[in-house]
PDB file of C-alpha atoms in Angstrom:
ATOM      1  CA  UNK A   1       0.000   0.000   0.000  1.00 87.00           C
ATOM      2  CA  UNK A   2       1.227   3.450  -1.108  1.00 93.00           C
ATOM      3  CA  UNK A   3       0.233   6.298   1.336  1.00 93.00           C
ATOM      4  CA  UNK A   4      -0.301   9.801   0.177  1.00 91.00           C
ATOM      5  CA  UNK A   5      -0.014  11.370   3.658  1.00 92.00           C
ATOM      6  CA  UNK A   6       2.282  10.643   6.229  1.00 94.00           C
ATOM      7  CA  UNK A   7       2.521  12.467   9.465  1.00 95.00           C
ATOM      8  CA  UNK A   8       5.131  11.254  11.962  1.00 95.00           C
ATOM      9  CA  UNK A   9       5.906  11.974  15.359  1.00 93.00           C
ATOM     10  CA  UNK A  10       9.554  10.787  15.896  1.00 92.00           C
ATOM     11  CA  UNK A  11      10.901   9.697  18.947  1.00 91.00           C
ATOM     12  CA  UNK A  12      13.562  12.157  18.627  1.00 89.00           C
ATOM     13  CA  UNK A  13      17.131  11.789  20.874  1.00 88.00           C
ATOM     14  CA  UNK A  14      17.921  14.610  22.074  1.00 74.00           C
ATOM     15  CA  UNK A  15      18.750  16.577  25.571  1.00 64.00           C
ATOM     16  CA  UNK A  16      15.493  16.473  27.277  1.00 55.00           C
ATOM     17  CA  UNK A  17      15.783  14.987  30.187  1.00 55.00           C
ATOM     18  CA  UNK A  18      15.120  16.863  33.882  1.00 55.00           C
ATOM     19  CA  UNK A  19      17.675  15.715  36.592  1.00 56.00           C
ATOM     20  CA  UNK A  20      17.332  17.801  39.002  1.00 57.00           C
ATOM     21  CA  UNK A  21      13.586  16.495  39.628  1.00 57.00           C
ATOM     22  CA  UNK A  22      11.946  12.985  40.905  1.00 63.00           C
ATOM     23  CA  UNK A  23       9.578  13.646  37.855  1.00 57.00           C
ATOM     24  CA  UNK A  24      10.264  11.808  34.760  1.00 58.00           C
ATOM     25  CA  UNK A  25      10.390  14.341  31.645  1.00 58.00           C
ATOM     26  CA  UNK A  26      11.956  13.927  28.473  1.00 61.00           C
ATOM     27  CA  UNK A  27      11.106  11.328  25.509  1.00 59.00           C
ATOM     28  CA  UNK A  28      13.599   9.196  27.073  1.00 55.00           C
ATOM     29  CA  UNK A  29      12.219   8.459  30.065  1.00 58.00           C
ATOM     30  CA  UNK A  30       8.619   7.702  27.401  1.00 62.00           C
ATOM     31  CA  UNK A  31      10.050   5.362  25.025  1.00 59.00           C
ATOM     32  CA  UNK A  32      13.487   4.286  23.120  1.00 82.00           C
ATOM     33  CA  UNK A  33      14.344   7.020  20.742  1.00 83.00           C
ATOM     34  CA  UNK A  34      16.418   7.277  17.872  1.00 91.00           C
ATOM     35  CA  UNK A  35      19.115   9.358  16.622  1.00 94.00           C
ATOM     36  CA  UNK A  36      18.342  11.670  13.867  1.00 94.00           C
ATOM     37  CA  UNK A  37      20.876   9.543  11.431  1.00 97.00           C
ATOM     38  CA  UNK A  38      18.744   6.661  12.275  1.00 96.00           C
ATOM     39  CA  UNK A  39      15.572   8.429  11.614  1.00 96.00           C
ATOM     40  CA  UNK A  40      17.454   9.330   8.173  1.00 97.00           C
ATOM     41  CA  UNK A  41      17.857   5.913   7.476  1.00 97.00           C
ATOM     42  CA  UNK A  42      14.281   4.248   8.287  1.00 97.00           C
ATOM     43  CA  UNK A  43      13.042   3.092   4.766  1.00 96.00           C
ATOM     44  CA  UNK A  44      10.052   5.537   4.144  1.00 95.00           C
ATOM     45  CA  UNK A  45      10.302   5.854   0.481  1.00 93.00           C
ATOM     46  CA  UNK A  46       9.208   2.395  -0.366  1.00 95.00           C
ATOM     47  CA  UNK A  47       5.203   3.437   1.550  1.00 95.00           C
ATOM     48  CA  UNK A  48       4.851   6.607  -0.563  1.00 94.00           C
ATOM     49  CA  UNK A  49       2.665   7.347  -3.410  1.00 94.00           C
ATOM     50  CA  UNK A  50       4.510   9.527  -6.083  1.00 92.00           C
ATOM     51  CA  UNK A  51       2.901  12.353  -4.839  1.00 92.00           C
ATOM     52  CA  UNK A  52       2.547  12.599  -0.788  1.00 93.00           C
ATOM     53  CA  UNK A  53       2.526  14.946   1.393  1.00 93.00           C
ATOM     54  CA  UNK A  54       4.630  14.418   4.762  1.00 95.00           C
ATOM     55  CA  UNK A  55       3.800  16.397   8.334  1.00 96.00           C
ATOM     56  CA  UNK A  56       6.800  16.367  10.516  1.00 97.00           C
ATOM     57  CA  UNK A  57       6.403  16.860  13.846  1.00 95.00           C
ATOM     58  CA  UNK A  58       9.637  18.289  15.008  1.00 93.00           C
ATOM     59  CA  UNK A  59      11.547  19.966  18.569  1.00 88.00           C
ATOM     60  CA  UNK A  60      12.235  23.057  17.825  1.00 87.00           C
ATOM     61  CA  UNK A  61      15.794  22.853  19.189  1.00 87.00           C
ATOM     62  CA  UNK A  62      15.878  20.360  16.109  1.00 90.00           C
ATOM     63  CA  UNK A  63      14.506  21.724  12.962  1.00 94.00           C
ATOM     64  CA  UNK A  64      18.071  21.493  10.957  1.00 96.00           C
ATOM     65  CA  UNK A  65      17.801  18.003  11.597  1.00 96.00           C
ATOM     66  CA  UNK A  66      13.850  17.409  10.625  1.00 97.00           C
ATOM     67  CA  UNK A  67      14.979  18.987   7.127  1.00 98.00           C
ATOM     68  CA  UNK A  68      17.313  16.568   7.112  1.00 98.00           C
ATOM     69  CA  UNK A  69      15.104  14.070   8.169  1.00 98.00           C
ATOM     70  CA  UNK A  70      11.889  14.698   5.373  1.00 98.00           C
ATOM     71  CA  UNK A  71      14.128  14.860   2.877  1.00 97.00           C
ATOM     72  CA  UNK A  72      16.175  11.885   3.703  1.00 97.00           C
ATOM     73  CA  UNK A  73      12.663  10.469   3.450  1.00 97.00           C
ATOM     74  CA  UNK A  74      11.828  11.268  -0.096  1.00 95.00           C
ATOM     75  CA  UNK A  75      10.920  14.937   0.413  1.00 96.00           C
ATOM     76  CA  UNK A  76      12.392  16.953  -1.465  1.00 93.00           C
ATOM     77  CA  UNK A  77      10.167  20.214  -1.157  1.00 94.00           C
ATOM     78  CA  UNK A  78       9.558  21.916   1.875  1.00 96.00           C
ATOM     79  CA  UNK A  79       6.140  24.004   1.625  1.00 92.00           C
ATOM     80  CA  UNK A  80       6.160  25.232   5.373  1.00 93.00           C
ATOM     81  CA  UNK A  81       5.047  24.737   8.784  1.00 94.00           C
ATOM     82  CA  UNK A  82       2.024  23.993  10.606  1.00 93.00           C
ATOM     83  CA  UNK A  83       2.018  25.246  14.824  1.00 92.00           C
ATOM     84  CA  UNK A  84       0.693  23.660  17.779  1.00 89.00           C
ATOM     85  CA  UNK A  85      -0.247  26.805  20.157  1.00 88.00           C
ATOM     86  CA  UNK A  86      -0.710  24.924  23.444  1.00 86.00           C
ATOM     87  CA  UNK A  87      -2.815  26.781  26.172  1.00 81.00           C
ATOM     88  CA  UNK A  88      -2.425  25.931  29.590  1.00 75.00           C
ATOM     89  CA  UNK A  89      -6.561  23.712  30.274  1.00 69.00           C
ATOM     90  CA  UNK A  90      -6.687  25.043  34.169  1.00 67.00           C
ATOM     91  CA  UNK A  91      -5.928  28.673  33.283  1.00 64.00           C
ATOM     92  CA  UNK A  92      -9.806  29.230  32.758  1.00 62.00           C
ATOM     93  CA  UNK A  93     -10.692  27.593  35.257  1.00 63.00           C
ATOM     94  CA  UNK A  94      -8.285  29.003  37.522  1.00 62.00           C
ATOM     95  CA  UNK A  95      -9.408  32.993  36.323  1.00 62.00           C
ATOM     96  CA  UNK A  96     -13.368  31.567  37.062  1.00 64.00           C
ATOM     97  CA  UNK A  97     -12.288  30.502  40.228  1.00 67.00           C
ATOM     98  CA  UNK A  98     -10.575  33.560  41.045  1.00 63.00           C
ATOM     99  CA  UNK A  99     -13.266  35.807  39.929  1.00 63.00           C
ATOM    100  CA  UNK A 100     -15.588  34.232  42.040  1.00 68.00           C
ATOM    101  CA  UNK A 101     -13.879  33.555  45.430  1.00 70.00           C
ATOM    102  CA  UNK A 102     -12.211  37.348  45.214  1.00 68.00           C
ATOM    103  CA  UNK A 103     -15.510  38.618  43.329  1.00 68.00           C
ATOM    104  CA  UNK A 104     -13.119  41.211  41.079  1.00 63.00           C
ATOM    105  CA  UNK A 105     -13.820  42.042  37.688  1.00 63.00           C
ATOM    106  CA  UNK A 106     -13.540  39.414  35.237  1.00 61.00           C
ATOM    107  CA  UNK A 107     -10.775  41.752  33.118  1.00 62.00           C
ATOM    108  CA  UNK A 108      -8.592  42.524  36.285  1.00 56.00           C
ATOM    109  CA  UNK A 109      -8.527  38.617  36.840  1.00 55.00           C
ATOM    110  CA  UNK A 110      -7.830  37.382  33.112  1.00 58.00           C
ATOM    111  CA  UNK A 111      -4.990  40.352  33.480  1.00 57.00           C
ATOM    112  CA  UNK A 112      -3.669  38.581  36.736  1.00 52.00           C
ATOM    113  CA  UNK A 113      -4.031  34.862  34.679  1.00 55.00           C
ATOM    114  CA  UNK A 114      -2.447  35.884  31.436  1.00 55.00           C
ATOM    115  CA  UNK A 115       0.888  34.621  31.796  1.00 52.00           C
ATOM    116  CA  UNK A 116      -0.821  31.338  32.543  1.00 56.00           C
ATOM    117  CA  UNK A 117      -3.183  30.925  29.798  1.00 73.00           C
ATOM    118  CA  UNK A 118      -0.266  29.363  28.044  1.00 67.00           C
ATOM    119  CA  UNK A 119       1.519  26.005  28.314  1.00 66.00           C
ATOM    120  CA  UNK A 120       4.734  26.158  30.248  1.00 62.00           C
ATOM    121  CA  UNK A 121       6.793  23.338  28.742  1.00 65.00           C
ATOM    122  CA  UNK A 122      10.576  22.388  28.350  1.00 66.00           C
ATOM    123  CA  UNK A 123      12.848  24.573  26.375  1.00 64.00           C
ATOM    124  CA  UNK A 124      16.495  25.260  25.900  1.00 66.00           C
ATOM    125  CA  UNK A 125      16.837  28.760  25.312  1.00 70.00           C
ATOM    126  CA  UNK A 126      12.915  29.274  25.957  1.00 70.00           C
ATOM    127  CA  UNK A 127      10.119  27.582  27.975  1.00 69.00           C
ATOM    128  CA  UNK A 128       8.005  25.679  25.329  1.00 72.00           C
ATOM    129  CA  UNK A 129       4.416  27.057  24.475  1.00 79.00           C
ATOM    130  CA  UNK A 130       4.344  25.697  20.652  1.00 86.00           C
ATOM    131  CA  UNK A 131       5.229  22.340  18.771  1.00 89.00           C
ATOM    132  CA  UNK A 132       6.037  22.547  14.921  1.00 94.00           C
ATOM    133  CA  UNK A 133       5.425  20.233  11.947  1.00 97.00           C
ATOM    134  CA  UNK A 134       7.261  20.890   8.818  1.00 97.00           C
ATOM    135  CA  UNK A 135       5.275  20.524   6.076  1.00 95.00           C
ATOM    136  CA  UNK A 136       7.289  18.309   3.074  1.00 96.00           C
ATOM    137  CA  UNK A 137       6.020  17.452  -0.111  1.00 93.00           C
ATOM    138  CA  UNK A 138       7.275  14.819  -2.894  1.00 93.00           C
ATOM    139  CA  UNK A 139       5.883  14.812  -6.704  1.00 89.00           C
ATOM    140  CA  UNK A 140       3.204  17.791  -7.764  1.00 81.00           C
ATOM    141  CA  UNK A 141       2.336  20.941  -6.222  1.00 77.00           C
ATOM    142  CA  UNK A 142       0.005  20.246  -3.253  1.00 70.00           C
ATOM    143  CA  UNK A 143      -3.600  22.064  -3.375  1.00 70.00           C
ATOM    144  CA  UNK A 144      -3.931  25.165  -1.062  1.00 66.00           C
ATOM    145  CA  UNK A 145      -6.801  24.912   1.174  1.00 64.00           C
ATOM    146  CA  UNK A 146      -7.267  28.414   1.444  1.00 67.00           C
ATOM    147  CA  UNK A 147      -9.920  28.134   4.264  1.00 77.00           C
ATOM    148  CA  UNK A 148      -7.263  26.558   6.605  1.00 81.00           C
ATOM    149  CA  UNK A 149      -5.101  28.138   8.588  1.00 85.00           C
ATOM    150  CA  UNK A 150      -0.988  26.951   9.611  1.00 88.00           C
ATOM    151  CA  UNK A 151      -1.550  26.765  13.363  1.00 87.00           C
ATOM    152  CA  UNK A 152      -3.816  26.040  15.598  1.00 86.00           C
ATOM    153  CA  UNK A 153      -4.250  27.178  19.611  1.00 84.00           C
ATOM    154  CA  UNK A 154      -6.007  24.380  21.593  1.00 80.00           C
ATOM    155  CA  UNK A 155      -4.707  22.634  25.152  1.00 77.00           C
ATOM    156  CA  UNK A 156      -1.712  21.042  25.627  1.00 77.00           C
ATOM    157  CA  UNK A 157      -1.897  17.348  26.048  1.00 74.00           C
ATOM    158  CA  UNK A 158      -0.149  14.030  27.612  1.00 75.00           C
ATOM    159  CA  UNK A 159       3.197  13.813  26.173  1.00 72.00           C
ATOM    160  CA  UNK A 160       3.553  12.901  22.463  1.00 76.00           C
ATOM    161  CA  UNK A 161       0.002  13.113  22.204  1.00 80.00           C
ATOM    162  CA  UNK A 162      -0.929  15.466  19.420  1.00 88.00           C
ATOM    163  CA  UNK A 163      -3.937  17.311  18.522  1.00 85.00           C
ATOM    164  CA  UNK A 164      -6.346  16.117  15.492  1.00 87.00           C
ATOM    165  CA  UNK A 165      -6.357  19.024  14.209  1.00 87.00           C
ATOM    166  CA  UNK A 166      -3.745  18.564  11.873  1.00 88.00           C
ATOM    167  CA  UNK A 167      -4.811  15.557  10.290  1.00 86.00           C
ATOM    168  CA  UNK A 168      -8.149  17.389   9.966  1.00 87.00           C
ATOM    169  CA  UNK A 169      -6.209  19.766   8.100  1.00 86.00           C
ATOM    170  CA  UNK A 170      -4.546  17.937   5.426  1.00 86.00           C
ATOM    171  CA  UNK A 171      -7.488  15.639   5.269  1.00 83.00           C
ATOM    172  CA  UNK A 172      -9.320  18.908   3.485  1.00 81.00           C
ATOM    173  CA  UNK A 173      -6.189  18.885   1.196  1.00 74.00           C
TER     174      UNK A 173
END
């Protein structure tokens, strides 16, 4: 069988990992990852139509090496990126809760809540808020959807869990 989209989460190895904390965090500490030369090398070619369309999810510490990656793959345009905008779930329930046990205003409150309404991930230079996919393409030009739009803002979610939204969005395509 010969797929026409592919999206792919990889288990990427890389620097994750927390030590200074009982909490597990990191893909590591998930699932056996694999190094981005081995990622190169998995045999993706031979599952692709002539014309596919591939959705990368990739670290943003690591986007040289998801270029390398799609094209490695078969790729050999890249068309651009689709973002993951992930809000924090309890930050409106935390401004309800404030409104109503302090009884303030509902804009004073959202004020006090903004700098949580987003998720607070792991970064290396910044704290994470955002996953990327690059967005690859092999054979024709793709159709534009012109109704869709390249990110999306919805909650953050268990690790390497990923929002449908995506493949809603090349499913218009």
């Amino acid at each position: 069988m010969k797929f026409k989209i592919l999206v792919s989460d990889c288990p990427w190895k890389f620097g994750d990992s927390l030590t200074m904390s009982e909490v597990k965090r990191g893909a590591a500490s998930h699932y056996a990852t694999l190094s981005t030369k081995e990622l190169m090398d998995l045999d993706v070619k031979s599952v692709l139509a002539d014309q596919a369309v591939l959705a990368l999810w990739c670290p943003s510490s690591m986007l040289e090496d998801g270029f390398a990656v799609g094209r490695a793959w078969g790729f050999d345009k890249y068309v651009g990126t689709w973002t993951w905008v992930k809000r924090n779930p309890l930050a409106p329930k935390l401004a309800m809760a404030l409104r109503a046990l302090l009884n303030f205003p509902p804009g004073i409150i959202d004020d006090l809540c903004a700098s949580g309404k987003f998720a607070f991930g792991m970064g290396h230079v910044f704290r994470g808020a955002t996953e990327h996919a690059l967005i690859f393409r092999c054979g024709k030009k793709i159709e534009v959807v012109q109704h869709r739009r390249n990110c999306y803002v919805g909650p953050g979610l268990p690790h390497s869990s990923k929002p449908e939204a995506l493949q809603d969005d090349l499913d218009a395509m």
